[in-house]
Tab-separated table of C-alpha atoms in Angstrom:
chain	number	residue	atom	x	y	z
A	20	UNK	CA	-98.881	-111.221	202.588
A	21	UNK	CA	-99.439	-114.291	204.264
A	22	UNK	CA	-96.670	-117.155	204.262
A	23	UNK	CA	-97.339	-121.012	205.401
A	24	UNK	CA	-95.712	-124.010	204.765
A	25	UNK	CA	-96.429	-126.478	201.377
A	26	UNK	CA	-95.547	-129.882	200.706
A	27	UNK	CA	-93.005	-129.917	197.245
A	28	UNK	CA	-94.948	-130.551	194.070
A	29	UNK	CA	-97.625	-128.764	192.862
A	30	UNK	CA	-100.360	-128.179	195.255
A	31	UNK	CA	-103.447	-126.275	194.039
A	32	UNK	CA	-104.284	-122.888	196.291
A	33	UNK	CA	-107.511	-121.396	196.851
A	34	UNK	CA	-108.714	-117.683	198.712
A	35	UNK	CA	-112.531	-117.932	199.731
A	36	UNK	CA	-113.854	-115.156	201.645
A	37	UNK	CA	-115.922	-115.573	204.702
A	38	UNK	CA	-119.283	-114.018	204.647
A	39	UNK	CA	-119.710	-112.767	208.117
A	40	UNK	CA	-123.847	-111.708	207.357
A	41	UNK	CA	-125.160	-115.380	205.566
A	42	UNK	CA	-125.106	-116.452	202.511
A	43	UNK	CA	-122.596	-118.444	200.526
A	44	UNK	CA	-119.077	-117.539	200.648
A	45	UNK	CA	-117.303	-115.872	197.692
A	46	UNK	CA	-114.573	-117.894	195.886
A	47	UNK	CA	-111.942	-115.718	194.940
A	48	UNK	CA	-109.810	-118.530	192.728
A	49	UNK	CA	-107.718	-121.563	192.968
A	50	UNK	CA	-103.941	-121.507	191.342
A	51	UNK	CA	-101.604	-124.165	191.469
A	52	UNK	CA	-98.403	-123.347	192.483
A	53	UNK	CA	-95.060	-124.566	191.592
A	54	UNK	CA	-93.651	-125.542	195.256
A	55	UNK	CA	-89.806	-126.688	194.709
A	56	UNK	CA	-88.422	-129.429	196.401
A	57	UNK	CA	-84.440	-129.735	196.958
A	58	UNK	CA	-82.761	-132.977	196.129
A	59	UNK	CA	-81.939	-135.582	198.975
A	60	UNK	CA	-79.807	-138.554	199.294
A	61	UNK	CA	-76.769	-140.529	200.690
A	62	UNK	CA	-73.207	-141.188	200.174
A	63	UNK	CA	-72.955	-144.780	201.755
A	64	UNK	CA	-69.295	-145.312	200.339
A	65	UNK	CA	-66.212	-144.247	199.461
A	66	UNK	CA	-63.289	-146.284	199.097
A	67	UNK	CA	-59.918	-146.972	197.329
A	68	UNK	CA	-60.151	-150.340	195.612
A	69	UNK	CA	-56.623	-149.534	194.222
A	70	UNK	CA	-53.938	-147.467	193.233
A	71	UNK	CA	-54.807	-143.886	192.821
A	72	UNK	CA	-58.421	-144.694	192.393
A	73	UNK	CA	-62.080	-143.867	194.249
A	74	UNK	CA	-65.246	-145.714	194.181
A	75	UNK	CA	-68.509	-143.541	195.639
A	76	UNK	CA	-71.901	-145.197	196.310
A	77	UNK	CA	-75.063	-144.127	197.014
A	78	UNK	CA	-78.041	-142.904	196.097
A	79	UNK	CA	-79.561	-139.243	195.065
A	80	UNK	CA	-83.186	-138.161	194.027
A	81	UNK	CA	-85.311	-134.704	193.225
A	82	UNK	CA	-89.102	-135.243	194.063
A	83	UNK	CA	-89.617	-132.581	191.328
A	84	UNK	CA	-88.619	-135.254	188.574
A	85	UNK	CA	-89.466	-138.558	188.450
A	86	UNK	CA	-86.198	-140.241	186.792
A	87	UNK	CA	-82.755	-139.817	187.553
A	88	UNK	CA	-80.725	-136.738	188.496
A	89	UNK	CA	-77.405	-135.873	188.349
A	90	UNK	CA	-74.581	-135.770	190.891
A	91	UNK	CA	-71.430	-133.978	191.004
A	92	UNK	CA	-67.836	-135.259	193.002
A	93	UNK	CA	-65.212	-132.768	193.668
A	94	UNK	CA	-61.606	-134.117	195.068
A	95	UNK	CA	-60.326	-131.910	197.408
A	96	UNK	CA	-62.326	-128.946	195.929
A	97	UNK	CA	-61.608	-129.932	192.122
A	98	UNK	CA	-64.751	-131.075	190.430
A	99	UNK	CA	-64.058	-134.685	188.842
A	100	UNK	CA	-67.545	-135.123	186.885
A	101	UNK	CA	-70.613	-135.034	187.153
A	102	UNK	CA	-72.271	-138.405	187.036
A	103	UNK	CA	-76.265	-139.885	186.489
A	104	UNK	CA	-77.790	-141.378	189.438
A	105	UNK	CA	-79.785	-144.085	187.818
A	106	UNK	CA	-78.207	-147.268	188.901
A	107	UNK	CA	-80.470	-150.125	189.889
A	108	UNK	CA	-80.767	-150.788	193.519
A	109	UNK	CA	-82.513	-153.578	195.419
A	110	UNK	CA	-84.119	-150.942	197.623
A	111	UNK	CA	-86.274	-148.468	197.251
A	112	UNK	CA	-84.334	-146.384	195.814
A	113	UNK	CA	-84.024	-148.326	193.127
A	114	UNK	CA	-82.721	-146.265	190.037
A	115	UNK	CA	-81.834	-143.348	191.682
A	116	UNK	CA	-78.464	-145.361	192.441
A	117	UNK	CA	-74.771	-144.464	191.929
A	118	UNK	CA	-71.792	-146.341	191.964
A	119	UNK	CA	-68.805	-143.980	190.144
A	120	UNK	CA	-65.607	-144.892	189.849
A	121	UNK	CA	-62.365	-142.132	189.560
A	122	UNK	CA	-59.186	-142.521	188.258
A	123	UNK	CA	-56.056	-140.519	188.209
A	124	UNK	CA	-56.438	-139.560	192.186
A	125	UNK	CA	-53.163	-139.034	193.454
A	126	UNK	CA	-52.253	-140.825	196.329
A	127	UNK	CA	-52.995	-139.781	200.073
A	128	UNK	CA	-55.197	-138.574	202.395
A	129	UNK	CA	-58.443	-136.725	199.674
A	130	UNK	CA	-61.701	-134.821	200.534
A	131	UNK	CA	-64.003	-136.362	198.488
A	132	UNK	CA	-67.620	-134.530	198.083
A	133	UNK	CA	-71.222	-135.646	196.427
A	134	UNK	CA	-73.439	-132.952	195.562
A	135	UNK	CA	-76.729	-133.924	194.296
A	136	UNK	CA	-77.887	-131.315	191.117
A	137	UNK	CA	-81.384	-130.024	191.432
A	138	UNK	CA	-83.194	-130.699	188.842
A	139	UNK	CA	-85.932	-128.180	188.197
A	140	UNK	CA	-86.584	-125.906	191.039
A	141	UNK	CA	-85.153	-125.248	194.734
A	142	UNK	CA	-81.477	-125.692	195.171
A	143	UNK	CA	-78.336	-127.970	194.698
A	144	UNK	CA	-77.347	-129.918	198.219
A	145	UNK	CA	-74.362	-131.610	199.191
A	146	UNK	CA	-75.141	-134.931	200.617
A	147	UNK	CA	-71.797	-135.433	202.300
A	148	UNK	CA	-67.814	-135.297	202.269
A	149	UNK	CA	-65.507	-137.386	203.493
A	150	UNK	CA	-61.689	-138.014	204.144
A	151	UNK	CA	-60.309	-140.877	202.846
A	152	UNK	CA	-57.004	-142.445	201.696
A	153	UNK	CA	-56.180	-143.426	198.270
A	154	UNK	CA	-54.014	-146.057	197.449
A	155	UNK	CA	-50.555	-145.360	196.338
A	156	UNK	CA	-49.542	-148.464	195.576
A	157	UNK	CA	-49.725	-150.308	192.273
A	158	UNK	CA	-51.318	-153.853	192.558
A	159	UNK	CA	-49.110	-157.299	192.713
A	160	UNK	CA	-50.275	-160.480	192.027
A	161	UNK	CA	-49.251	-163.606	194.466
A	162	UNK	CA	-47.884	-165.893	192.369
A	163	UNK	CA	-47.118	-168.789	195.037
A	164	UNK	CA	-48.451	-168.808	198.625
A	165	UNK	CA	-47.322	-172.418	200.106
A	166	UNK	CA	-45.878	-174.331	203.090
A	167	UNK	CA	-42.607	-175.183	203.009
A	168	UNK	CA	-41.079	-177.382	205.330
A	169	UNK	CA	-39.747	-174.012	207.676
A	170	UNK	CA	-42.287	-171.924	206.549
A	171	UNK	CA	-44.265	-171.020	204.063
A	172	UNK	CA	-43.340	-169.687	201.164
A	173	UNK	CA	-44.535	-166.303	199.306
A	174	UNK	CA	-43.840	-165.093	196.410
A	175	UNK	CA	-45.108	-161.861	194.260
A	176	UNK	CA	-44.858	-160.080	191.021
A	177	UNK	CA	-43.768	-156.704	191.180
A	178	UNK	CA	-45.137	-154.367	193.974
A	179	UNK	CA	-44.254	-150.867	193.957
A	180	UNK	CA	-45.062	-147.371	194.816
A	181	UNK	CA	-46.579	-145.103	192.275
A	182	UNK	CA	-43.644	-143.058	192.926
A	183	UNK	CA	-41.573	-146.420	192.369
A	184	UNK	CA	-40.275	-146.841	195.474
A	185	UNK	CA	-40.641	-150.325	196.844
A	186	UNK	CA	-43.667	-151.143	198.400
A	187	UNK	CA	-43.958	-153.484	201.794
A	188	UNK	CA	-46.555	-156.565	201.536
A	189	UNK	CA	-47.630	-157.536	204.863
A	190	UNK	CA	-48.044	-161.106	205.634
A	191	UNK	CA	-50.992	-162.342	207.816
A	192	UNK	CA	-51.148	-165.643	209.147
A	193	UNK	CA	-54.824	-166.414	210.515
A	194	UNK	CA	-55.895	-162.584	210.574
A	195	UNK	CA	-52.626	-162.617	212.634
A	196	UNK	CA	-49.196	-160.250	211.164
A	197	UNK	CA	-46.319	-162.164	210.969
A	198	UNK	CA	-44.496	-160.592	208.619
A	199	UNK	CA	-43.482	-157.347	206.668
A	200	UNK	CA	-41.773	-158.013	203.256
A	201	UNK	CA	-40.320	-155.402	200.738
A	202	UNK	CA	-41.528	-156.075	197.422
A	203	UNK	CA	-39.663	-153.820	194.171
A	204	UNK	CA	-40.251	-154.417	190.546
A	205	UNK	CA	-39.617	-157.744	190.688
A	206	UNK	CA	-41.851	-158.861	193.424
A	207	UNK	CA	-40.713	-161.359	196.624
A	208	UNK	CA	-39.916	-164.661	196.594
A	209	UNK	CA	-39.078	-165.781	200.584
């Protein structure tokens, strides 16, 4: 048995034997063989755009198949879906794109994994995990942000906690902090 490296697809294999003493050399066959290629891709993103909520982008592809495959995301070990990768991309991997949103996450610090499905042959592969924070606090809305003549002036709706504890909006002044406020259901007006 002899074993050598293939590129994935299906690349066509032939045995010819040598003939040592002249003449033309036998041809034993040619077979084409099934050569399986695992899927590949990235996880470029994963954020918390708000309150107990993920967004995951990237991209995933199986060079078996020529559409879309499937991905799967697991939150700290508990698979949340599994999710086609064929979002348009202005790259080359256009199609093969994914950009999933998750809702429900509680709060904190989450391991969030991407594992890209194989499609016909070869094996499933994780393209990555990472740690990230999810918001835990339900979004306010700044109803007036204005100078006053000591100040200026902020003032919410209600900011809170998930939990519904009140929440602290930070105030930055030129990328600068200036101030930490304590919002609660019915929001800040200072």
């Amino acid at each position: 048995v002899w074993l050598f490296a293939a590129a994935p697809g299906g690349p066509v294999v032939c045995a010819i034997v040598r003939n040592a003493g002249g003449g033309p050399d036998p041809d034993l066959g040619c077979i084409s063989v099934a050569v399986a290629a695992d899927p590949e891709g990235v996880v470029e993103s994963v954020t918390s755009p708000g309150s107990g909520t993920l967004r995951i982008t990237g991209w995933a592809r199986d060079a078996d198949v020529g559409g879309p495959i499937q991905v799967r995301v697991t939150v700290d070990g508990a698979n949340r879906g599994t999710f086609l990768a064929d979002a348009a991309r202005g790259d080359m991997w256009n199609g093969h794109g994914f950009d999933i949103t998750i809702t429900g996450v509680t709060p904190g610090a989450r391991a969030v994994c991407v594992v890209a499905l194989n499609a016909v042959r070869g094996s499933d592969r994780t393209l990555g995990c990472v740690t990230t924070g999810v918001a835990a606090v339900m979004a306010g809305q700044v109803m007036a942000l204005e100078a006053t003549d000591d100040g200026v002036r902020v003032a919410t709706t209600g900011v809170e906690r998930l939990d519904g504890s009140a929440a602290n909006v930070r105030v930055l002044v030129d990328g600068q902090f200036r101030a930490s406020l304590k919002a609660g259901p019915d929001g800040i007006d200072e």
